């Protein structure tokens, strides 16, 4: 048999209140098509079954209508209006002379709306000819009336006796039971039941926390018993996507939730690293009850994704490194080779150009360094400047006593004069003897063996992380290695990135975070 389900999306207290109002209304109306009304965290719905009969629209179109059916429809319309429903809000069928509700839509009407919507239906009831009820044997109608009156007097007396002196019995304890089961047990015992909501972390959702009066109390039949149902306020599901399984479990535990079923799926399409959560159910931000489980899908890693690099020969090292990063590869080794090409330019590369390799594979670059060549001929002697000789000071001449007397001594001129001292000749540095045979190449200084150590990466990405593609590498004396494959910023905002295993490095190491190939941040281990 086909069933019809009315599902309710209950995410706020107002939605929950509207659902409980609907449930109260359908239980009071007792529609023929209602099978069950379910109210559990994350599952609020009503189940309806088909009801045989003539649809109300066809009945209203009949030219002659039975009087008892018309009155029954009007009575049903009044009952619907009491619970804020119009006749058009229900699917009504007529079986015999009785109108039956096959389905009731979850809406809320005002009295003015109900009067406006019911007007066409009530007008159709009054239209056409109404066939009065048959009254065979009218002269004997007083006999049933007398019998009914006598029975009513008797039943009234019995009811008064029971009401004034109801039997007293012990109230059964229903604490810890499911609300529906507890209610049925108390109703069968003759009591009335009403609900209030409470919260208890040690009991399942929907179970009875306490009852008033308590179990074991002597209470007259027909009295009211109040049951407190465990229905804590809804909480918000945290976001565990991009976290590791351990991180997701801790985050759910902090939010009073539990980790449910774990599904492992391929992370290639989402480019999600192995062991990280790809998706979750319920979605982040959804409302749920404490203690509920959250299912997660965990990546098995990026599989079968290839890439390639172009010909890097002739590029500078920085340009070649950017091309390698854009292709999803990592420069792990840089070799130097003496060459006549421009210094720091790429001479060779591994892998070769346009060869397809897996994403994250290592790349080795050979770059040019200045070529050393010893001088072909020894340098000659270098002349030295002349020796500095300070000038000889001269005494001033004295004036003669007799101005007529001529000086007897006069300086000699010409070839008989004093000879000028020859200028000193520069000294020479003896030339270096020529070197015979090829000159030996200089030996490189011995490099000290660098120590190795183990480091781990741990970094909290900010909530306002700029858009782009981020890559994390570790840099040490041997070059660079990938720690985090290229990942979009939307998957990293607010997340904590950690390395699954300790990394072995040589010498000093640093973690470099790059955004679209450019350095964004560095993290010291």
CSV table of C-alpha atoms in Angstrom, one decimal, residues 40-491:
chain,number,residue,atom,x,y,z
A,40,UNK,CA,12.9,12.5,16.9
A,41,UNK,CA,16.0,14.6,16.6
A,42,UNK,CA,16.6,15.0,12.9
A,43,UNK,CA,13.4,13.2,12.0
A,44,UNK,CA,10.0,15.0,12.2
A,45,UNK,CA,7.3,13.6,9.9
A,46,UNK,CA,3.8,12.2,9.6
A,47,UNK,CA,2.7,9.1,7.7
A,48,UNK,CA,-0.6,9.0,5.9
A,49,UNK,CA,-2.4,6.1,4.1
A,50,UNK,CA,-5.0,6.2,1.4
A,51,UNK,CA,-8.7,6.3,2.5
A,52,UNK,CA,-11.5,5.0,0.3
A,53,UNK,CA,-14.5,7.1,-0.5
A,54,UNK,CA,-15.9,9.9,-2.7
A,55,UNK,CA,-13.8,13.1,-2.8
A,56,UNK,CA,-15.5,16.0,-1.2
A,57,UNK,CA,-15.4,18.0,-4.5
A,58,UNK,CA,-17.5,15.3,-6.2
A,59,UNK,CA,-20.0,15.2,-3.3
A,60,UNK,CA,-20.5,19.0,-3.5
A,61,UNK,CA,-21.2,18.7,-7.2
A,62,UNK,CA,-24.1,16.3,-6.7
A,63,UNK,CA,-27.5,17.9,-7.3
A,64,UNK,CA,-29.1,16.1,-4.3
A,65,UNK,CA,-27.2,15.7,-1.1
A,66,UNK,CA,-28.2,13.7,2.0
A,67,UNK,CA,-29.0,15.9,4.9
A,68,UNK,CA,-27.0,13.9,7.4
A,69,UNK,CA,-23.9,14.1,5.2
A,70,UNK,CA,-24.2,17.9,4.8
A,71,UNK,CA,-24.5,18.3,8.6
A,72,UNK,CA,-21.5,16.0,9.1
A,73,UNK,CA,-19.4,18.1,6.6
A,74,UNK,CA,-20.4,21.3,8.4
A,75,UNK,CA,-19.5,19.8,11.8
A,76,UNK,CA,-16.1,18.6,10.4
A,77,UNK,CA,-15.4,22.2,9.0
A,78,UNK,CA,-16.1,23.6,12.5
A,79,UNK,CA,-13.7,21.1,14.1
A,80,UNK,CA,-11.0,22.0,11.6
A,81,UNK,CA,-11.5,25.7,12.3
A,82,UNK,CA,-11.0,25.1,16.0
A,83,UNK,CA,-7.5,23.9,15.3
A,84,UNK,CA,-6.8,26.7,12.8
A,85,UNK,CA,-7.4,24.7,9.6
A,86,UNK,CA,-9.7,25.4,6.7
A,87,UNK,CA,-11.6,22.7,4.8
A,88,UNK,CA,-9.3,23.3,1.8
A,89,UNK,CA,-6.3,22.4,3.9
A,90,UNK,CA,-7.5,18.8,4.2
A,91,UNK,CA,-8.2,16.0,1.7
A,92,UNK,CA,-11.7,14.9,2.6
A,93,UNK,CA,-13.6,11.8,1.2
A,94,UNK,CA,-17.2,10.8,1.9
A,95,UNK,CA,-17.8,7.2,2.7
A,96,UNK,CA,-21.5,6.4,3.2
A,97,UNK,CA,-22.7,9.5,5.1
A,98,UNK,CA,-19.5,10.2,7.0
A,99,UNK,CA,-16.8,12.7,5.8
A,100,UNK,CA,-13.3,11.4,6.6
A,101,UNK,CA,-9.9,13.2,6.6
A,102,UNK,CA,-7.4,11.5,4.3
A,103,UNK,CA,-4.6,14.1,4.6
A,104,UNK,CA,-4.0,17.3,6.5
A,105,UNK,CA,-1.5,19.9,5.2
A,106,UNK,CA,0.8,21.5,7.9
A,107,UNK,CA,-0.4,25.2,7.7
A,108,UNK,CA,-1.6,27.7,10.2
A,109,UNK,CA,-4.6,30.0,9.4
A,110,UNK,CA,-6.2,33.0,11.1
A,111,UNK,CA,-9.9,33.0,11.8
A,112,UNK,CA,-10.5,35.5,9.0
A,113,UNK,CA,-8.5,33.3,6.5
A,114,UNK,CA,-10.5,30.3,7.6
A,115,UNK,CA,-13.9,32.0,7.1
A,116,UNK,CA,-12.8,33.3,3.7
A,117,UNK,CA,-11.5,29.8,2.5
A,118,UNK,CA,-14.6,27.9,3.9
A,119,UNK,CA,-17.1,30.2,2.3
A,120,UNK,CA,-17.1,28.4,-1.2
A,121,UNK,CA,-17.4,25.0,0.5
A,122,UNK,CA,-20.3,26.0,2.8
A,123,UNK,CA,-22.0,27.7,-0.2
A,124,UNK,CA,-21.8,24.5,-2.2
A,125,UNK,CA,-23.3,22.6,0.7
A,126,UNK,CA,-26.3,24.9,0.6
A,127,UNK,CA,-26.6,24.7,-3.1
A,128,UNK,CA,-28.8,22.2,-4.8
A,129,UNK,CA,-31.5,20.1,-3.1
A,130,UNK,CA,-31.0,18.5,0.3
A,131,UNK,CA,-32.7,15.1,0.9
A,132,UNK,CA,-34.1,15.0,4.4
A,133,UNK,CA,-33.4,12.1,6.6
A,134,UNK,CA,-35.9,9.2,6.5
A,135,UNK,CA,-37.9,8.7,9.6
A,136,UNK,CA,-39.8,5.4,9.3
A,137,UNK,CA,-42.2,4.6,12.2
A,138,UNK,CA,-42.3,8.1,13.5
A,139,UNK,CA,-45.1,7.0,15.9
A,140,UNK,CA,-42.6,4.7,17.5
A,141,UNK,CA,-39.9,7.3,17.8
A,142,UNK,CA,-40.7,8.0,21.5
A,143,UNK,CA,-39.7,4.4,22.4
A,144,UNK,CA,-36.0,4.8,21.6
A,145,UNK,CA,-36.2,8.2,23.2
A,146,UNK,CA,-37.4,6.7,26.5
A,147,UNK,CA,-34.8,4.0,26.3
A,148,UNK,CA,-32.1,6.5,25.6
A,149,UNK,CA,-33.2,8.7,28.5
A,150,UNK,CA,-33.3,5.8,30.9
A,151,UNK,CA,-29.8,4.7,29.8
A,152,UNK,CA,-28.5,8.2,30.1
A,153,UNK,CA,-29.9,8.6,33.6
A,154,UNK,CA,-28.2,5.3,34.6
A,155,UNK,CA,-24.9,6.0,33.0
A,156,UNK,CA,-24.9,9.5,34.5
A,157,UNK,CA,-25.5,8.1,37.9
A,158,UNK,CA,-22.6,5.6,37.4
A,159,UNK,CA,-20.4,8.4,36.1
A,160,UNK,CA,-21.1,10.6,39.0
A,161,UNK,CA,-20.4,7.8,41.4
A,162,UNK,CA,-17.0,7.1,39.7
A,163,UNK,CA,-16.2,10.8,39.5
A,164,UNK,CA,-17.0,11.5,43.1
A,165,UNK,CA,-15.4,8.3,44.4
A,166,UNK,CA,-12.8,7.2,41.8
A,167,UNK,CA,-10.8,4.1,42.6
A,168,UNK,CA,-7.3,4.7,44.0
A,169,UNK,CA,-4.3,2.7,42.7
A,170,UNK,CA,-0.5,2.8,42.7
A,171,UNK,CA,1.1,4.8,39.9
A,172,UNK,CA,3.5,2.7,37.9
A,173,UNK,CA,7.0,4.1,37.4
A,174,UNK,CA,7.8,5.0,33.8
A,175,UNK,CA,11.1,6.9,34.4
A,176,UNK,CA,13.7,6.1,31.7
A,177,UNK,CA,11.2,4.7,29.3
A,178,UNK,CA,10.4,6.1,25.8
A,179,UNK,CA,7.7,8.8,26.0
A,180,UNK,CA,5.2,6.9,23.8
A,181,UNK,CA,5.5,3.7,25.7
A,182,UNK,CA,5.3,5.5,29.0
A,183,UNK,CA,2.1,7.4,27.9
A,184,UNK,CA,0.4,4.2,26.7
A,185,UNK,CA,1.1,2.5,30.0
A,186,UNK,CA,-0.3,5.3,32.1
A,187,UNK,CA,-3.4,5.8,29.8
A,188,UNK,CA,-4.2,2.1,30.0
A,189,UNK,CA,-4.1,2.5,33.8
A,190,UNK,CA,-6.8,5.2,33.5
A,191,UNK,CA,-4.7,8.3,34.0
A,192,UNK,CA,-4.3,11.5,31.9
A,193,UNK,CA,-0.9,12.5,30.7
A,194,UNK,CA,0.8,15.8,29.8
A,195,UNK,CA,4.4,16.6,28.8
A,196,UNK,CA,7.1,19.0,29.8
A,197,UNK,CA,10.6,19.2,28.3
A,198,UNK,CA,13.8,18.8,30.2
A,199,UNK,CA,17.5,17.9,29.7
A,200,UNK,CA,19.5,14.9,31.0
A,201,UNK,CA,22.8,13.9,29.4
A,202,UNK,CA,22.7,10.3,30.8
A,203,UNK,CA,19.4,9.4,29.1
A,204,UNK,CA,18.4,8.9,25.4
A,205,UNK,CA,16.6,11.7,23.6
A,206,UNK,CA,12.8,11.2,24.0
A,207,UNK,CA,12.9,9.2,27.2
A,208,UNK,CA,11.2,10.2,30.5
A,209,UNK,CA,13.5,12.0,33.0
A,210,UNK,CA,10.9,12.2,35.8
A,211,UNK,CA,7.2,12.0,36.5
A,212,UNK,CA,4.9,13.9,38.8
A,213,UNK,CA,3.5,12.2,40.9
A,214,UNK,CA,6.4,9.8,41.2
A,215,UNK,CA,6.1,6.1,40.6
A,216,UNK,CA,4.7,4.1,43.6
A,217,UNK,CA,2.4,7.0,44.7
A,218,UNK,CA,-1.3,6.2,45.4
A,219,UNK,CA,-3.4,8.3,43.1
A,220,UNK,CA,-7.1,8.2,42.1
A,221,UNK,CA,-7.8,7.0,38.5
A,222,UNK,CA,-8.4,9.8,36.0
A,223,UNK,CA,-5.9,12.2,37.6
A,224,UNK,CA,-3.3,14.0,35.6
A,225,UNK,CA,0.4,12.8,35.5
A,226,UNK,CA,3.1,15.1,34.2
A,227,UNK,CA,6.0,13.5,32.4
A,228,UNK,CA,9.3,15.4,31.8
A,229,UNK,CA,10.7,14.3,28.4
A,230,UNK,CA,14.4,14.5,27.7
A,231,UNK,CA,14.6,17.0,24.8
A,232,UNK,CA,17.7,19.2,25.2
A,233,UNK,CA,18.1,22.3,23.1
A,234,UNK,CA,19.6,21.9,19.7
A,235,UNK,CA,23.3,22.5,19.1
A,236,UNK,CA,25.2,23.5,16.0
A,237,UNK,CA,27.3,20.9,14.2
A,238,UNK,CA,31.0,22.0,14.0
A,239,UNK,CA,32.9,22.0,10.7
A,240,UNK,CA,35.4,19.1,10.6
A,241,UNK,CA,36.1,19.1,6.9
A,242,UNK,CA,39.9,19.2,6.0
A,243,UNK,CA,40.7,17.9,9.5
A,244,UNK,CA,42.4,14.6,10.3
A,245,UNK,CA,40.3,11.9,11.8
A,246,UNK,CA,41.7,12.4,15.2
A,247,UNK,CA,41.2,16.2,15.0
A,248,UNK,CA,37.6,15.7,13.9
A,249,UNK,CA,36.9,13.3,16.7
A,250,UNK,CA,38.2,15.8,19.3
A,251,UNK,CA,36.2,18.7,17.7
A,252,UNK,CA,33.0,16.6,17.8
A,253,UNK,CA,33.7,15.6,21.4
A,254,UNK,CA,34.1,19.3,22.4
A,255,UNK,CA,30.7,19.9,20.8
A,256,UNK,CA,28.9,17.2,22.7
A,257,UNK,CA,28.7,15.0,19.6
A,258,UNK,CA,30.2,11.7,18.6
A,259,UNK,CA,32.0,10.4,15.5
A,260,UNK,CA,29.7,8.1,13.5
A,261,UNK,CA,30.4,6.0,10.5
A,262,UNK,CA,33.7,6.7,8.6
A,263,UNK,CA,33.7,6.2,4.9
A,264,UNK,CA,37.0,6.2,2.9
A,265,UNK,CA,36.8,7.7,-0.6
A,266,UNK,CA,39.3,8.8,-3.3
A,267,UNK,CA,40.5,12.4,-2.7
A,268,UNK,CA,41.6,13.0,-6.2
A,269,UNK,CA,38.6,15.1,-7.3
A,270,UNK,CA,38.8,17.4,-4.2
A,271,UNK,CA,42.6,17.3,-4.0
A,272,UNK,CA,42.4,16.3,-0.4
A,273,UNK,CA,45.4,14.8,1.4
A,274,UNK,CA,45.3,11.3,2.7
A,275,UNK,CA,43.6,10.9,6.1
A,276,UNK,CA,41.7,14.2,5.9
A,277,UNK,CA,37.9,14.6,6.0
A,278,UNK,CA,36.3,15.4,2.7
A,279,UNK,CA,32.7,15.8,3.7
A,280,UNK,CA,30.4,15.3,6.7
A,281,UNK,CA,26.7,14.5,7.5
A,282,UNK,CA,25.0,16.6,9.0
A,283,UNK,CA,26.5,19.6,7.2
A,284,UNK,CA,28.5,22.2,9.2
A,285,UNK,CA,26.1,24.6,10.9
A,286,UNK,CA,23.1,22.3,11.0
A,287,UNK,CA,21.1,21.9,14.2
A,288,UNK,CA,21.1,18.6,16.0
A,289,UNK,CA,20.7,17.2,19.5
A,290,UNK,CA,23.6,16.5,21.9
A,291,UNK,CA,25.0,13.0,21.7
A,292,UNK,CA,24.1,12.5,18.1
A,293,UNK,CA,26.7,11.1,15.7
A,294,UNK,CA,28.3,12.8,12.7
A,295,UNK,CA,29.3,10.6,9.7
A,296,UNK,CA,32.5,11.6,7.8
A,297,UNK,CA,34.2,10.7,4.5
A,298,UNK,CA,37.9,10.5,4.7
A,299,UNK,CA,40.3,10.8,1.8
A,300,UNK,CA,42.5,7.9,0.7
A,301,UNK,CA,44.8,10.4,-1.0
A,302,UNK,CA,45.3,11.9,-4.5
A,303,UNK,CA,45.6,9.0,-7.0
A,304,UNK,CA,46.5,8.8,-10.6
A,305,UNK,CA,47.1,12.6,-11.2
A,306,UNK,CA,50.0,13.3,-13.6
A,307,UNK,CA,51.7,16.5,-14.6
A,308,UNK,CA,54.8,17.7,-16.6
A,309,UNK,CA,57.2,20.5,-16.9
A,310,UNK,CA,58.4,22.4,-20.0
A,311,UNK,CA,62.0,22.9,-21.1
A,312,UNK,CA,63.6,24.9,-18.4
A,313,UNK,CA,67.1,25.2,-20.0
A,314,UNK,CA,68.3,28.8,-20.2
A,315,UNK,CA,65.9,30.1,-17.5
A,316,UNK,CA,67.2,31.5,-14.3
A,317,UNK,CA,66.8,29.3,-11.2
A,318,UNK,CA,64.0,31.4,-9.9
A,319,UNK,CA,62.0,31.2,-13.1
A,320,UNK,CA,62.5,27.5,-13.4
A,321,UNK,CA,61.5,27.0,-9.7
A,322,UNK,CA,58.2,28.9,-10.4
A,323,UNK,CA,57.4,26.7,-13.4
A,324,UNK,CA,58.1,23.5,-11.3
A,325,UNK,CA,55.8,24.7,-8.5
A,326,UNK,CA,53.0,25.6,-11.0
A,327,UNK,CA,53.2,22.1,-12.3
A,328,UNK,CA,52.7,20.6,-8.8
A,329,UNK,CA,56.2,19.3,-8.5
A,330,UNK,CA,59.0,20.1,-6.0
A,331,UNK,CA,62.7,21.1,-6.5
A,332,UNK,CA,64.5,18.8,-4.1
A,333,UNK,CA,68.1,19.1,-5.4
A,334,UNK,CA,70.1,21.8,-7.1
A,335,UNK,CA,73.5,20.9,-8.6
A,336,UNK,CA,76.1,23.4,-9.6
A,337,UNK,CA,78.2,23.0,-12.8
A,338,UNK,CA,80.9,25.3,-14.1
A,339,UNK,CA,79.8,26.7,-17.4
A,340,UNK,CA,80.3,29.6,-19.8
A,341,UNK,CA,76.5,30.2,-19.7
A,342,UNK,CA,75.1,33.0,-17.5
A,343,UNK,CA,75.6,32.3,-13.9
A,344,UNK,CA,72.5,30.8,-12.1
A,345,UNK,CA,70.9,29.7,-15.4
A,346,UNK,CA,69.5,26.2,-15.8
A,347,UNK,CA,71.7,23.8,-17.8
A,348,UNK,CA,69.9,20.4,-17.2
A,349,UNK,CA,66.7,19.1,-15.6
A,350,UNK,CA,65.3,15.8,-14.3
A,351,UNK,CA,62.7,14.8,-15.3
A,352,UNK,CA,63.1,15.6,-18.9
A,353,UNK,CA,60.8,18.2,-20.6
A,354,UNK,CA,57.2,17.1,-21.2
A,355,UNK,CA,57.6,13.7,-19.5
A,356,UNK,CA,54.5,12.9,-17.5
A,357,UNK,CA,55.1,12.2,-13.8
A,358,UNK,CA,53.0,12.0,-10.7
A,359,UNK,CA,52.1,15.2,-8.8
A,360,UNK,CA,54.5,15.9,-6.0
A,361,UNK,CA,57.4,14.1,-7.7
A,362,UNK,CA,61.0,15.5,-7.1
A,363,UNK,CA,62.8,17.7,-9.6
A,364,UNK,CA,66.6,18.1,-9.9
A,365,UNK,CA,68.1,21.2,-11.6
A,366,UNK,CA,71.6,21.8,-12.7
A,367,UNK,CA,72.6,25.5,-12.7
A,368,UNK,CA,75.6,27.2,-14.1
A,369,UNK,CA,78.4,28.7,-12.0
A,370,UNK,CA,81.4,30.8,-13.1
A,371,UNK,CA,84.2,28.7,-14.6
A,372,UNK,CA,87.7,29.1,-12.9
A,373,UNK,CA,90.7,29.3,-15.2
A,374,UNK,CA,94.3,30.0,-13.9
A,375,UNK,CA,96.4,32.8,-15.6
A,376,UNK,CA,98.2,31.6,-18.8
A,377,UNK,CA,101.4,33.6,-18.1
A,378,UNK,CA,103.1,34.8,-14.9
A,379,UNK,CA,103.0,38.6,-14.2
A,380,UNK,CA,106.2,40.6,-15.0
A,381,UNK,CA,108.2,42.7,-12.6
A,382,UNK,CA,106.5,45.7,-11.2
A,383,UNK,CA,108.6,48.9,-11.0
A,384,UNK,CA,108.9,50.8,-7.7
A,385,UNK,CA,108.8,54.6,-7.4
A,386,UNK,CA,112.1,56.4,-6.8
A,387,UNK,CA,113.5,56.7,-3.3
A,388,UNK,CA,112.4,60.0,-1.7
A,389,UNK,CA,115.4,62.4,-1.0
A,390,UNK,CA,114.6,65.4,1.2
A,391,UNK,CA,116.0,68.8,-0.2
A,392,UNK,CA,119.2,70.3,1.5
A,393,UNK,CA,118.4,73.5,3.4
A,394,UNK,CA,120.4,76.7,2.3
A,395,UNK,CA,121.7,79.4,4.7
A,396,UNK,CA,120.8,83.1,3.9
A,397,UNK,CA,123.7,85.3,2.4
A,398,UNK,CA,125.2,88.1,4.6
A,399,UNK,CA,125.4,91.6,3.2
A,400,UNK,CA,129.1,92.9,2.6
A,401,UNK,CA,130.5,95.6,4.9
A,402,UNK,CA,132.0,97.6,2.0
A,403,UNK,CA,129.4,98.1,-0.6
A,404,UNK,CA,132.1,98.7,-3.2
A,405,UNK,CA,133.9,95.5,-2.4
A,406,UNK,CA,132.9,92.9,-4.8
A,407,UNK,CA,132.5,89.3,-3.7
A,408,UNK,CA,135.5,87.3,-4.5
A,409,UNK,CA,133.6,84.1,-4.7
A,410,UNK,CA,131.1,83.7,-7.4
A,411,UNK,CA,129.4,80.6,-8.4
A,412,UNK,CA,130.9,78.8,-11.2
A,413,UNK,CA,128.8,78.5,-14.3
A,414,UNK,CA,128.9,76.5,-17.3
A,415,UNK,CA,130.7,73.2,-17.5
A,416,UNK,CA,132.9,74.1,-14.5
A,417,UNK,CA,130.0,74.3,-12.2
A,418,UNK,CA,129.0,71.5,-9.8
A,419,UNK,CA,127.6,68.4,-11.3
A,420,UNK,CA,124.1,67.5,-10.6
A,421,UNK,CA,123.6,64.2,-8.8
A,422,UNK,CA,122.1,61.5,-11.0
A,423,UNK,CA,118.4,60.5,-10.2
A,424,UNK,CA,118.2,57.3,-8.4
A,425,UNK,CA,117.2,54.4,-10.5
A,426,UNK,CA,114.1,52.4,-9.5
A,427,UNK,CA,114.5,49.2,-7.9
A,428,UNK,CA,113.0,46.2,-9.5
A,429,UNK,CA,111.2,43.2,-8.1
A,430,UNK,CA,112.5,40.0,-9.6
A,431,UNK,CA,110.0,38.4,-11.9
A,432,UNK,CA,108.3,35.2,-10.8
A,433,UNK,CA,109.9,32.3,-12.6
A,434,UNK,CA,107.5,30.8,-15.2
A,435,UNK,CA,105.5,27.8,-14.2
A,436,UNK,CA,106.2,24.7,-16.2
A,437,UNK,CA,103.5,22.2,-16.9
A,438,UNK,CA,99.7,22.5,-16.1
A,439,UNK,CA,98.8,24.3,-13.0
A,440,UNK,CA,96.9,22.1,-10.5
A,441,UNK,CA,93.2,22.9,-9.9
A,442,UNK,CA,92.5,24.3,-6.5
A,443,UNK,CA,91.1,21.7,-4.1
A,444,UNK,CA,87.7,22.6,-2.7
A,445,UNK,CA,87.7,23.0,1.1
A,446,UNK,CA,86.4,19.9,2.9
A,447,UNK,CA,82.8,20.3,3.9
A,448,UNK,CA,81.8,19.3,7.3
A,449,UNK,CA,79.2,16.5,7.7
A,450,UNK,CA,76.0,18.2,8.7
A,451,UNK,CA,73.9,16.6,11.5
A,452,UNK,CA,70.4,15.1,10.8
A,453,UNK,CA,67.4,15.6,12.9
A,454,UNK,CA,63.6,15.0,12.9
A,455,UNK,CA,61.1,17.8,12.7
A,456,UNK,CA,57.3,18.1,12.5
A,457,UNK,CA,55.0,20.7,10.8
A,458,UNK,CA,52.2,22.3,12.8
A,459,UNK,CA,50.5,25.5,11.6
A,460,UNK,CA,47.1,27.1,12.2
A,461,UNK,CA,45.9,28.8,9.1
A,462,UNK,CA,44.0,32.1,9.8
A,463,UNK,CA,40.3,32.5,9.2
A,464,UNK,CA,40.9,35.4,6.8
A,465,UNK,CA,43.4,33.5,4.6
A,466,UNK,CA,43.7,35.2,1.2
A,467,UNK,CA,42.4,33.3,-1.9
A,468,UNK,CA,44.9,31.3,-3.8
A,469,UNK,CA,46.7,27.9,-4.0
A,470,UNK,CA,48.9,27.1,-1.0
A,471,UNK,CA,51.9,24.7,-0.9
A,472,UNK,CA,54.0,23.8,2.1
A,473,UNK,CA,57.7,22.6,1.7
A,474,UNK,CA,60.5,21.9,4.1
A,475,UNK,CA,63.9,23.4,3.2
A,476,UNK,CA,67.2,22.0,4.5
A,477,UNK,CA,70.7,21.5,3.3
A,478,UNK,CA,69.5,18.9,0.7
A,479,UNK,CA,67.0,21.3,-0.9
A,480,UNK,CA,63.2,21.3,-0.6
A,481,UNK,CA,60.5,18.6,-0.1
A,482,UNK,CA,56.7,18.9,-0.3
A,483,UNK,CA,54.9,18.6,3.0
A,484,UNK,CA,51.4,19.8,1.8
A,485,UNK,CA,50.3,19.4,-1.8
A,486,UNK,CA,48.8,22.4,-3.6
A,487,UNK,CA,45.5,23.2,-1.8
A,488,UNK,CA,42.9,25.9,-2.3
A,489,UNK,CA,42.5,28.6,0.4
A,490,UNK,CA,38.9,27.7,1.0
A,491,UNK,CA,39.9,24.3,2.4
